[in-house]
PDB file of C-alpha atoms and ligand atoms in Angstrom:
ATOM      1  CA  MET A  27     -15.642   7.593 -16.446  1.00  0.00           C
ATOM      2  CA  ALA A  28     -12.748   6.747 -14.172  1.00  0.00           C
ATOM      3  CA  THR A  29     -11.346   3.242 -14.472  1.00  0.00           C
ATOM      4  CA  ILE A  30      -9.129   1.109 -12.314  1.00  0.00           C
ATOM      5  CA  VAL A  31      -6.292   0.213 -14.630  1.00  0.00           C
ATOM      6  CA  GLY A  32      -4.178  -1.746 -12.178  1.00  0.00           C
ATOM      7  CA  GLY A  33      -3.324  -2.792  -8.671  1.00  0.00           C
ATOM      8  CA  PHE A  34       0.077  -2.915  -7.028  1.00  0.00           C
ATOM      9  CA  THR A  35       1.272  -4.135  -3.677  1.00  0.00           C
ATOM     10  CA  SER A  36       4.631  -3.592  -2.107  1.00  0.00           C
ATOM     11  CA  SER A  37       6.343  -3.688   1.247  1.00  0.00           C
ATOM     12  CA  HIS A  38       7.201  -0.192   2.528  1.00  0.00           C
ATOM     13  CA  ILE A  39      10.455  -0.787   4.388  1.00  0.00           C
ATOM     14  CA  PRO A  40      12.249   2.446   5.456  1.00  0.00           C
ATOM     15  CA  ALA A  41      15.711   0.978   4.653  1.00  0.00           C
ATOM     16  CA  VAL A  42      14.513   0.744   1.030  1.00  0.00           C
ATOM     17  CA  GLY A  43      13.987   4.503   0.955  1.00  0.00           C
ATOM     18  CA  ILE A  44      17.559   4.996   2.106  1.00  0.00           C
ATOM     19  CA  ALA A  45      18.905   2.443  -0.406  1.00  0.00           C
ATOM     20  CA  THR A  46      16.917   4.164  -3.176  1.00  0.00           C
ATOM     21  CA  THR A  47      18.364   7.570  -2.292  1.00  0.00           C
ATOM     22  CA  LYS A  48      21.850   6.022  -2.286  1.00  0.00           C
ATOM     23  CA  ARG A  49      21.055   4.175  -5.556  1.00  0.00           C
ATOM     24  CA  LEU A  50      22.198   0.790  -4.272  1.00  0.00           C
ATOM     25  CA  PHE A  51      20.187  -1.000  -6.998  1.00  0.00           C
ATOM     26  CA  GLU A  52      23.062  -3.227  -8.165  1.00  0.00           C
ATOM     27  CA  GLU A  53      24.529  -4.067  -4.729  1.00  0.00           C
ATOM     28  CA  PRO A  54      24.312  -7.849  -4.114  1.00  0.00           C
ATOM     29  CA  TYR A  55      22.102  -7.406  -1.017  1.00  0.00           C
ATOM     30  CA  TRP A  56      19.632  -5.128  -2.822  1.00  0.00           C
ATOM     31  CA  LYS A  57      19.639  -6.375  -6.430  1.00  0.00           C
ATOM     32  CA  PRO A  58      17.130  -9.248  -5.999  1.00  0.00           C
ATOM     33  CA  PHE A  59      14.805  -6.772  -4.286  1.00  0.00           C
ATOM     34  CA  PHE A  60      15.088  -3.841  -6.710  1.00  0.00           C
ATOM     35  CA  ASP A  61      14.956  -6.089  -9.790  1.00  0.00           C
ATOM     36  CA  GLY A  62      11.446  -7.009  -8.651  1.00  0.00           C
ATOM     37  CA  TYR A  63      10.332  -3.457  -9.437  1.00  0.00           C
ATOM     38  CA  ILE A  64      11.646  -3.266 -13.029  1.00  0.00           C
ATOM     39  CA  PRO A  65       8.402  -4.631 -14.596  1.00  0.00           C
ATOM     40  CA  VAL A  66       6.365  -2.319 -12.345  1.00  0.00           C
ATOM     41  CA  ARG A  67       8.298   0.733 -13.542  1.00  0.00           C
ATOM     42  CA  ALA A  68       7.824  -0.371 -17.155  1.00  0.00           C
ATOM     43  CA  TRP A  69       4.079  -0.860 -16.630  1.00  0.00           C
ATOM     44  CA  MET A  70       3.688   2.602 -15.025  1.00  0.00           C
ATOM     45  CA  GLU A  71       5.641   4.107 -17.918  1.00  0.00           C
ATOM     46  CA  LYS A  72       3.375   2.357 -20.466  1.00  0.00           C
ATOM     47  CA  VAL A  73      -0.027   2.843 -18.778  1.00  0.00           C
ATOM     48  CA  LYS A  74       0.676   6.239 -17.177  1.00  0.00           C
ATOM     49  CA  PRO A  75      -2.035   6.199 -14.482  1.00  0.00           C
ATOM     50  CA  ASP A  76      -3.257   9.644 -13.421  1.00  0.00           C
ATOM     51  CA  VAL A  77      -3.949   8.827  -9.779  1.00  0.00           C
ATOM     52  CA  ALA A  78      -2.831   6.266  -7.213  1.00  0.00           C
ATOM     53  CA  ILE A  79      -5.153   5.454  -4.344  1.00  0.00           C
ATOM     54  CA  VAL A  80      -2.563   4.431  -1.769  1.00  0.00           C
ATOM     55  CA  VAL A  81      -3.838   2.185   1.011  1.00  0.00           C
ATOM     56  CA  TYR A  82      -1.131   2.222   3.674  1.00  0.00           C
ATOM     57  CA  ASN A  83      -0.705   2.654   7.397  1.00  0.00           C
ATOM     58  CA  ASP A  84       0.677   5.650   9.215  1.00  0.00           C
ATOM     59  CA  HIS A  85       3.394   4.709  11.741  1.00  0.00           C
ATOM     60  CA  GLY A  86       3.203   7.803  13.968  1.00  0.00           C
ATOM     61  CA  LEU A  87       4.030  10.717  11.651  1.00  0.00           C
ATOM     62  CA  ASN A  88       0.488  12.017  11.160  1.00  0.00           C
ATOM     63  CA  PHE A  89      -1.400  10.085  13.843  1.00  0.00           C
ATOM     64  CA  PHE A  90       0.164   9.186  17.167  1.00  0.00           C
ATOM     65  CA  LEU A  91      -1.201   6.914  19.883  1.00  0.00           C
ATOM     66  CA  ASP A  92      -3.240   9.742  21.406  1.00  0.00           C
ATOM     67  CA  MET A  93      -5.524   9.747  18.344  1.00  0.00           C
ATOM     68  CA  VAL A  94      -5.690   6.893  15.868  1.00  0.00           C
ATOM     69  CA  PRO A  95      -8.561   6.728  13.381  1.00  0.00           C
ATOM     70  CA  THR A  96      -9.424   3.257  12.092  1.00  0.00           C
ATOM     71  CA  PHE A  97      -9.680   4.607   8.540  1.00  0.00           C
ATOM     72  CA  ALA A  98      -8.568   8.065   7.356  1.00  0.00           C
ATOM     73  CA  ILE A  99      -8.667   9.567   3.867  1.00  0.00           C
ATOM     74  CA  GLY A 100      -6.675  12.498   2.607  1.00  0.00           C
ATOM     75  CA  ALA A 101      -8.537  15.270   0.789  1.00  0.00           C
ATOM     76  CA  ALA A 102      -5.647  17.697   0.401  1.00  0.00           C
ATOM     77  CA  LYS A 103      -4.046  19.400  -2.586  1.00  0.00           C
ATOM     78  CA  THR A 104      -0.598  18.192  -1.510  1.00  0.00           C
ATOM     79  CA  TYR A 105       0.876  15.898   1.110  1.00  0.00           C
ATOM     80  CA  ASP A 106       4.141  16.649   2.891  1.00  0.00           C
ATOM     81  CA  ASN A 107       6.444  14.038   4.360  1.00  0.00           C
ATOM     82  CA  GLU A 108       9.372  14.185   6.727  1.00  0.00           C
ATOM     83  CA  ASP A 109      11.859  11.867   8.341  1.00  0.00           C
ATOM     84  CA  GLU A 110      10.311   9.868  11.161  1.00  0.00           C
ATOM     85  CA  GLY A 111      13.673   8.979  12.669  1.00  0.00           C
ATOM     86  CA  TRP A 112      14.882   6.421  10.100  1.00  0.00           C
ATOM     87  CA  GLY A 113      17.180   8.936   8.367  1.00  0.00           C
ATOM     88  CA  LEU A 114      14.935   9.149   5.296  1.00  0.00           C
ATOM     89  CA  LYS A 115      15.424  12.035   2.904  1.00  0.00           C
ATOM     90  CA  THR A 116      12.461  14.419   2.823  1.00  0.00           C
ATOM     91  CA  MET A 117      10.900  14.049  -0.604  1.00  0.00           C
ATOM     92  CA  PRO A 118       9.005  16.670  -2.625  1.00  0.00           C
ATOM     93  CA  PRO A 119       5.345  17.053  -1.520  1.00  0.00           C
ATOM     94  CA  VAL A 120       3.060  14.542  -3.254  1.00  0.00           C
ATOM     95  CA  PRO A 121       0.197  16.089  -5.284  1.00  0.00           C
ATOM     96  CA  GLY A 122      -3.339  15.104  -4.307  1.00  0.00           C
ATOM     97  CA  ASP A 123      -6.620  14.873  -6.197  1.00  0.00           C
ATOM     98  CA  PRO A 124      -9.075  16.431  -3.726  1.00  0.00           C
ATOM     99  CA  GLU A 125     -12.083  16.046  -6.061  1.00  0.00           C
ATOM    100  CA  LEU A 126     -11.587  12.304  -6.335  1.00  0.00           C
ATOM    101  CA  SER A 127     -10.879  12.140  -2.586  1.00  0.00           C
ATOM    102  CA  TRP A 128     -14.224  13.803  -1.810  1.00  0.00           C
ATOM    103  CA  HIS A 129     -16.068  11.513  -4.209  1.00  0.00           C
ATOM    104  CA  ILE A 130     -14.567   8.471  -2.472  1.00  0.00           C
ATOM    105  CA  ILE A 131     -15.407   9.920   0.954  1.00  0.00           C
ATOM    106  CA  GLU A 132     -19.027  10.602  -0.102  1.00  0.00           C
ATOM    107  CA  THR A 133     -19.375   7.072  -1.444  1.00  0.00           C
ATOM    108  CA  LEU A 134     -17.837   5.470   1.631  1.00  0.00           C
ATOM    109  CA  VAL A 135     -20.073   7.335   4.057  1.00  0.00           C
ATOM    110  CA  LYS A 136     -23.139   6.354   1.997  1.00  0.00           C
ATOM    111  CA  ARG A 137     -21.891   2.769   2.249  1.00  0.00           C
ATOM    112  CA  GLU A 138     -21.653   3.163   6.050  1.00  0.00           C
ATOM    113  CA  PHE A 139     -17.897   3.445   6.325  1.00  0.00           C
ATOM    114  CA  ASP A 140     -17.015   6.502   8.398  1.00  0.00           C
ATOM    115  CA  PRO A 141     -13.444   7.572   7.670  1.00  0.00           C
ATOM    116  CA  ALA A 142     -11.655  10.512   9.257  1.00  0.00           C
ATOM    117  CA  ILE A 143     -11.466  13.238   6.597  1.00  0.00           C
ATOM    118  CA  CYS A 144      -8.037  14.864   6.446  1.00  0.00           C
ATOM    119  CA  GLN A 145      -7.691  18.150   4.561  1.00  0.00           C
ATOM    120  CA  GLU A 146      -4.175  18.311   5.944  1.00  0.00           C
ATOM    121  CA  MET A 147      -2.167  15.141   6.246  1.00  0.00           C
ATOM    122  CA  LYS A 148       1.479  14.172   6.370  1.00  0.00           C
ATOM    123  CA  VAL A 149       2.360  10.912   4.660  1.00  0.00           C
ATOM    124  CA  ASP A 150       5.085   8.666   6.041  1.00  0.00           C
ATOM    125  CA  HIS A 151       7.260   5.848   4.648  1.00  0.00           C
ATOM    126  CA  GLY A 152       4.126   3.717   4.202  1.00  0.00           C
ATOM    127  CA  LEU A 153       3.199   5.895   1.207  1.00  0.00           C
ATOM    128  CA  ILE A 154       6.488   7.497   0.189  1.00  0.00           C
ATOM    129  CA  VAL A 155       8.815   4.495  -0.035  1.00  0.00           C
ATOM    130  CA  PRO A 156       6.747   2.531  -2.600  1.00  0.00           C
ATOM    131  CA  ILE A 157       6.406   5.557  -4.925  1.00  0.00           C
ATOM    132  CA  GLN A 158      10.078   6.382  -4.464  1.00  0.00           C
ATOM    133  CA  VAL A 159      11.040   2.869  -5.610  1.00  0.00           C
ATOM    134  CA  ILE A 160       8.852   3.119  -8.709  1.00  0.00           C
ATOM    135  CA  TRP A 161      10.050   6.622  -9.671  1.00  0.00           C
ATOM    136  CA  PRO A 162      13.594   6.875  -8.249  1.00  0.00           C
ATOM    137  CA  ASP A 163      14.633   9.472 -10.839  1.00  0.00           C
ATOM    138  CA  ALA A 164      11.659  11.814 -10.567  1.00  0.00           C
ATOM    139  CA  ASP A 165      12.224  15.253  -9.072  1.00  0.00           C
ATOM    140  CA  THR A 166       8.460  15.846  -9.160  1.00  0.00           C
ATOM    141  CA  TRP A 167       5.993  12.985  -8.789  1.00  0.00           C
ATOM    142  CA  PRO A 168       4.353  11.891 -12.053  1.00  0.00           C
ATOM    143  CA  ILE A 169       1.153  10.835 -10.281  1.00  0.00           C
ATOM    144  CA  GLN A 170      -1.456  12.286  -7.912  1.00  0.00           C
ATOM    145  CA  VAL A 171      -2.421  10.353  -4.795  1.00  0.00           C
ATOM    146  CA  VAL A 172      -5.426   9.723  -2.601  1.00  0.00           C
ATOM    147  CA  PRO A 173      -4.005   8.467   0.713  1.00  0.00           C
ATOM    148  CA  VAL A 174      -6.141   5.921   2.571  1.00  0.00           C
ATOM    149  CA  ALA A 175      -4.627   5.260   6.005  1.00  0.00           C
ATOM    150  CA  VAL A 176      -5.667   2.086   7.841  1.00  0.00           C
ATOM    151  CA  ASN A 177      -4.864   1.625  11.521  1.00  0.00           C
ATOM    152  CA  THR A 178      -2.478  -1.308  11.985  1.00  0.00           C
ATOM    153  CA  VAL A 179      -0.740   0.212  15.007  1.00  0.00           C
ATOM    154  CA  GLN A 180      -3.192   0.578  17.899  1.00  0.00           C
ATOM    155  CA  HIS A 181      -5.300  -2.483  18.706  1.00  0.00           C
ATOM    156  CA  PRO A 182      -8.096  -3.190  18.020  1.00  0.00           C
ATOM    157  CA  ILE A 183      -7.279  -2.911  14.332  1.00  0.00           C
ATOM    158  CA  PRO A 184      -9.894  -3.475  11.626  1.00  0.00           C
ATOM    159  CA  SER A 185     -10.426  -7.035  10.435  1.00  0.00           C
ATOM    160  CA  ALA A 186      -9.300  -8.400   7.080  1.00  0.00           C
ATOM    161  CA  LYS A 187     -12.985  -8.756   6.142  1.00  0.00           C
ATOM    162  CA  ARG A 188     -13.699  -5.103   7.011  1.00  0.00           C
ATOM    163  CA  CYS A 189     -10.733  -3.977   4.913  1.00  0.00           C
ATOM    164  CA  TYR A 190     -11.872  -6.163   2.032  1.00  0.00           C
ATOM    165  CA  ASP A 191     -15.328  -4.566   2.171  1.00  0.00           C
ATOM    166  CA  LEU A 192     -13.696  -1.129   2.314  1.00  0.00           C
ATOM    167  CA  GLY A 193     -11.720  -1.989  -0.813  1.00  0.00           C
ATOM    168  CA  ARG A 194     -14.903  -3.037  -2.626  1.00  0.00           C
ATOM    169  CA  ALA A 195     -16.518   0.297  -1.760  1.00  0.00           C
ATOM    170  CA  ILE A 196     -13.411   2.209  -2.913  1.00  0.00           C
ATOM    171  CA  GLY A 197     -13.498   0.281  -6.216  1.00  0.00           C
ATOM    172  CA  ASP A 198     -17.195   1.124  -6.710  1.00  0.00           C
ATOM    173  CA  ALA A 199     -16.482   4.771  -5.884  1.00  0.00           C
ATOM    174  CA  VAL A 200     -13.820   4.971  -8.606  1.00  0.00           C
ATOM    175  CA  ARG A 201     -16.033   3.242 -11.156  1.00  0.00           C
ATOM    176  CA  SER A 202     -18.811   5.780 -10.489  1.00  0.00           C
ATOM    177  CA  TYR A 203     -16.549   8.864 -10.820  1.00  0.00           C
ATOM    178  CA  PRO A 204     -17.602  10.795 -13.932  1.00  0.00           C
ATOM    179  CA  GLU A 205     -14.185  12.188 -14.897  1.00  0.00           C
ATOM    180  CA  ASP A 206     -11.924  10.237 -17.243  1.00  0.00           C
ATOM    181  CA  LYS A 207      -9.110   9.184 -14.962  1.00  0.00           C
ATOM    182  CA  LYS A 208      -6.810   6.183 -14.983  1.00  0.00           C
ATOM    183  CA  VAL A 209      -6.585   5.002 -11.406  1.00  0.00           C
ATOM    184  CA  VAL A 210      -4.127   2.527  -9.949  1.00  0.00           C
ATOM    185  CA  VAL A 211      -4.657   1.178  -6.432  1.00  0.00           C
ATOM    186  CA  PHE A 212      -1.675   0.538  -4.163  1.00  0.00           C
ATOM    187  CA  GLY A 213      -1.683  -1.626  -1.035  1.00  0.00           C
ATOM    188  CA  THR A 214       1.528  -1.191   0.943  1.00  0.00           C
ATOM    189  CA  GLY A 215       3.049  -2.923   3.974  1.00  0.00           C
ATOM    190  CA  GLY A 216       3.857  -6.487   4.937  1.00  0.00           C
ATOM    191  CA  MET A 217       4.733  -9.071   4.273  1.00  0.00           C
ATOM    192  CA  SER A 218       5.621 -11.080   7.384  1.00  0.00           C
ATOM    193  CA  HIS A 219       7.636  -9.127   9.911  1.00  0.00           C
ATOM    194  CA  GLN A 220       7.886  -8.390  13.604  1.00  0.00           C
ATOM    195  CA  LEU A 221       9.868  -5.404  14.823  1.00  0.00           C
ATOM    196  CA  GLN A 222       9.493  -5.871  18.568  1.00  0.00           C
ATOM    197  CA  GLY A 223       9.467  -8.277  21.501  1.00  0.00           C
ATOM    198  CA  GLN A 224      10.816 -11.806  21.797  1.00  0.00           C
ATOM    199  CA  ARG A 225       9.974 -12.734  18.228  1.00  0.00           C
ATOM    200  CA  ALA A 226      11.606  -9.620  16.682  1.00  0.00           C
ATOM    201  CA  GLY A 227      12.936 -10.602  13.271  1.00  0.00           C
ATOM    202  CA  PHE A 228      10.250 -13.238  12.687  1.00  0.00           C
ATOM    203  CA  ILE A 229       9.607 -13.935   8.975  1.00  0.00           C
ATOM    204  CA  ASN A 230       7.391 -16.696   7.529  1.00  0.00           C
ATOM    205  CA  LYS A 231       8.183 -17.259   3.869  1.00  0.00           C
ATOM    206  CA  ARG A 232       5.655 -20.060   3.482  1.00  0.00           C
ATOM    207  CA  PHE A 233       2.842 -17.874   4.780  1.00  0.00           C
ATOM    208  CA  ASP A 234       3.906 -14.991   2.508  1.00  0.00           C
ATOM    209  CA  LEU A 235       4.026 -17.095  -0.669  1.00  0.00           C
ATOM    210  CA  ASP A 236       0.661 -18.679   0.122  1.00  0.00           C
ATOM    211  CA  PHE A 237      -0.815 -15.212   0.762  1.00  0.00           C
ATOM    212  CA  MET A 238       0.529 -13.929  -2.568  1.00  0.00           C
ATOM    213  CA  ASP A 239      -1.020 -16.850  -4.400  1.00  0.00           C
ATOM    214  CA  LYS A 240      -4.418 -16.545  -2.705  1.00  0.00           C
ATOM    215  CA  MET A 241      -4.409 -12.762  -3.223  1.00  0.00           C
ATOM    216  CA  VAL A 242      -4.747 -13.437  -6.922  1.00  0.00           C
ATOM    217  CA  HIS A 243      -6.938 -16.531  -7.087  1.00  0.00           C
ATOM    218  CA  ASP A 244      -8.905 -16.765  -3.861  1.00  0.00           C
ATOM    219  CA  PRO A 245      -8.759 -13.457  -1.963  1.00  0.00           C
ATOM    220  CA  GLU A 246     -12.020 -14.087  -0.091  1.00  0.00           C
ATOM    221  CA  SER A 247     -10.386 -16.985   1.764  1.00  0.00           C
ATOM    222  CA  LEU A 248      -7.910 -14.472   3.245  1.00  0.00           C
ATOM    223  CA  THR A 249     -10.742 -12.427   4.761  1.00  0.00           C
ATOM    224  CA  LYS A 250     -11.183 -15.248   7.286  1.00  0.00           C
ATOM    225  CA  LEU A 251      -7.783 -14.489   8.829  1.00  0.00           C
ATOM    226  CA  THR A 252      -8.116 -12.839  12.227  1.00  0.00           C
ATOM    227  CA  THR A 253      -5.692 -10.341  13.752  1.00  0.00           C
ATOM    228  CA  THR A 254      -4.452 -13.172  15.981  1.00  0.00           C
ATOM    229  CA  ASP A 255      -3.844 -15.378  12.905  1.00  0.00           C
ATOM    230  CA  PHE A 256      -1.756 -12.611  11.333  1.00  0.00           C
ATOM    231  CA  VAL A 257       0.254 -11.945  14.497  1.00  0.00           C
ATOM    232  CA  ARG A 258       0.928 -15.661  15.028  1.00  0.00           C
ATOM    233  CA  ASP A 259       1.758 -16.573  11.401  1.00  0.00           C
ATOM    234  CA  ALA A 260       3.094 -13.298   9.951  1.00  0.00           C
ATOM    235  CA  GLY A 261       4.425 -11.471  13.034  1.00  0.00           C
ATOM    236  CA  SER A 262       2.984  -8.474  14.855  1.00  0.00           C
ATOM    237  CA  GLU A 263       3.597  -6.105  11.912  1.00  0.00           C
ATOM    238  CA  GLY A 264       2.528  -8.752   9.379  1.00  0.00           C
ATOM    239  CA  VAL A 265      -1.002  -7.457  10.020  1.00  0.00           C
ATOM    240  CA  GLU A 266      -0.082  -4.728   7.533  1.00  0.00           C
ATOM    241  CA  LEU A 267      -1.195  -7.251   4.901  1.00  0.00           C
ATOM    242  CA  ILE A 268      -4.785  -6.087   5.439  1.00  0.00           C
ATOM    243  CA  MET A 269      -3.858  -3.176   3.163  1.00  0.00           C
ATOM    244  CA  TRP A 270      -3.052  -5.653   0.392  1.00  0.00           C
ATOM    245  CA  LEU A 271      -6.558  -7.074   0.750  1.00  0.00           C
ATOM    246  CA  THR A 272      -8.105  -3.599   0.544  1.00  0.00           C
ATOM    247  CA  MET A 273      -6.346  -3.049  -2.770  1.00  0.00           C
ATOM    248  CA  ARG A 274      -7.314  -6.502  -4.046  1.00  0.00           C
ATOM    249  CA  ALA A 275     -11.004  -5.977  -3.325  1.00  0.00           C
ATOM    250  CA  ALA A 276     -11.000  -2.635  -5.151  1.00  0.00           C
ATOM    251  CA  MET A 277      -9.894  -4.460  -8.311  1.00  0.00           C
ATOM    252  CA  GLY A 278     -13.148  -6.424  -8.649  1.00  0.00           C
ATOM    253  CA  GLU A 279     -13.632 -10.159  -8.796  1.00  0.00           C
ATOM    254  CA  LYS A 280     -11.226 -11.274 -11.503  1.00  0.00           C
ATOM    255  CA  VAL A 281      -7.674 -10.102 -12.025  1.00  0.00           C
ATOM    256  CA  LYS A 282      -4.758 -10.957 -14.239  1.00  0.00           C
ATOM    257  CA  LEU A 283      -1.379 -11.382 -12.528  1.00  0.00           C
ATOM    258  CA  LEU A 284       1.188  -9.404 -14.527  1.00  0.00           C
ATOM    259  CA  HIS A 285       4.149  -9.768 -12.203  1.00  0.00           C
ATOM    260  CA  SER A 286       5.198 -10.826  -8.729  1.00  0.00           C
ATOM    261  CA  ASN A 287       8.448 -11.006  -6.790  1.00  0.00           C
ATOM    262  CA  TYR A 288       9.344 -12.200  -3.305  1.00  0.00           C
ATOM    263  CA  HIS A 289      12.629 -11.749  -1.489  1.00  0.00           C
ATOM    264  CA  ALA A 290      13.465 -12.226   2.198  1.00  0.00           C
ATOM    265  CA  PRO A 291      14.816 -10.804   4.289  1.00  0.00           C
ATOM    266  CA  ILE A 292      15.051  -7.158   3.357  1.00  0.00           C
ATOM    267  CA  SER A 293      15.738  -5.249   6.546  1.00  0.00           C
ATOM    268  CA  ASN A 294      13.454  -7.132   8.986  1.00  0.00           C
ATOM    269  CA  THR A 295      10.802  -8.079   6.482  1.00  0.00           C
ATOM    270  CA  GLY A 296       9.623 -10.638   3.949  1.00  0.00           C
ATOM    271  CA  SER A 297       9.327  -8.371   0.942  1.00  0.00           C
ATOM    272  CA  GLY A 298       6.740  -8.917  -1.784  1.00  0.00           C
ATOM    273  CA  VAL A 299       5.612  -7.153  -4.952  1.00  0.00           C
ATOM    274  CA  VAL A 300       2.468  -7.941  -6.958  1.00  0.00           C
ATOM    275  CA  LEU A 301       1.178  -6.179 -10.088  1.00  0.00           C
ATOM    276  CA  LEU A 302      -2.375  -6.880 -11.256  1.00  0.00           C
ATOM    277  CA  GLU A 303      -4.687  -5.765 -14.021  1.00  0.00           C
ATOM    278  CA  PRO A 304      -8.454  -6.154 -13.947  1.00  0.00           C
ATOM    279  CA  ALA A 305      -9.767  -9.121 -15.979  1.00  0.00           C
ATOM    280  CA  GLU A 306     -13.219 -10.073 -17.303  1.00  0.00           C
TER     281      GLU A 306
HETATM  282  C1  LIG B 426      10.389  -2.254   8.697  1.00  0.00           C
HETATM  283  C2  LIG B 426       9.217  -2.619   8.039  1.00  0.00           C
HETATM  284  C3  LIG B 426       8.058  -1.830   8.141  1.00  0.00           C
HETATM  285  O1  LIG B 426       6.875  -2.147   7.582  1.00  0.00           O
HETATM  286  C4  LIG B 426       8.095  -0.680   8.867  1.00  0.00           C
HETATM  287  O2  LIG B 426       6.976   0.083   8.888  1.00  0.00           O
HETATM  288  C5  LIG B 426       9.244  -0.317   9.530  1.00  0.00           C
HETATM  289  C6  LIG B 426      10.399  -1.110   9.449  1.00  0.00           C
HETATM  290  C7  LIG B 426      11.649  -3.059   8.616  1.00  0.00           C
HETATM  291  O3  LIG B 426      11.708  -4.068   7.915  1.00  0.00           O
HETATM  292  O4  LIG B 426      12.627  -2.661   9.261  1.00  0.00           O
HETATM  293 FE1  LIG B 427       5.191  -0.714   8.237  1.00  0.00          FE
END
């Protein structure tokens, strides 16, 4: 049977992709950020998961404002990426696991989630940057992905509670997949940031640290946060944290915290990393 071997959350800041390509790991500005990924790289190296289910949001590369699905799942053999205007290097296509994708889709629809099914899908910095930071030296990706795109761009966006329930269903789908596969679940985005308007540059470290703590010990309390709560306390793009909750719910009730790191600001964002394993 497939098992969820771990859960990982990370911000997905485009400037990080550029810094990774330029290998700025030891620069004073970047070091406290990149050092936060050293234990994650070591864990991936040790556990060697086969597949990453990556819960992220598309920022306009695959879906634009003319057509935004609330939830979309990739079911492709490979996923291309390209620069969205940030100056990011185009990375090698990311391999998919269409069989696992279809199993998750079947399970979700039975559970009355109705995702868009994407047999072709481009993946943007929301998916690429976190895997690039974990495997900066890879010329081919050592992991397959199942992209799960959540709308955080066009309001109304799904609630934290809805994303938590989605995560539970994704977790159950993996645990009922008959093939032996080690699956890691990623939730990307956040933490607090606002890229637009009068409050551009807004970061709330206290909110972020509290969120990181509750993610581990009391995630259900975070499902009470409304979109307005997120926008007020974490900035308009801080709503990306609903992807963290999707990942957390997939892990099951109890988790062990293996590692976390917080550093702000990086680019315009409060940047957080969390690595979890399932616990009894
Ligand atoms: C930044 C952060 C994001 O999540 C994003 O999608 C784009 C930019 C930033 O910090 O600049
Ligand atoms: Fe983003």
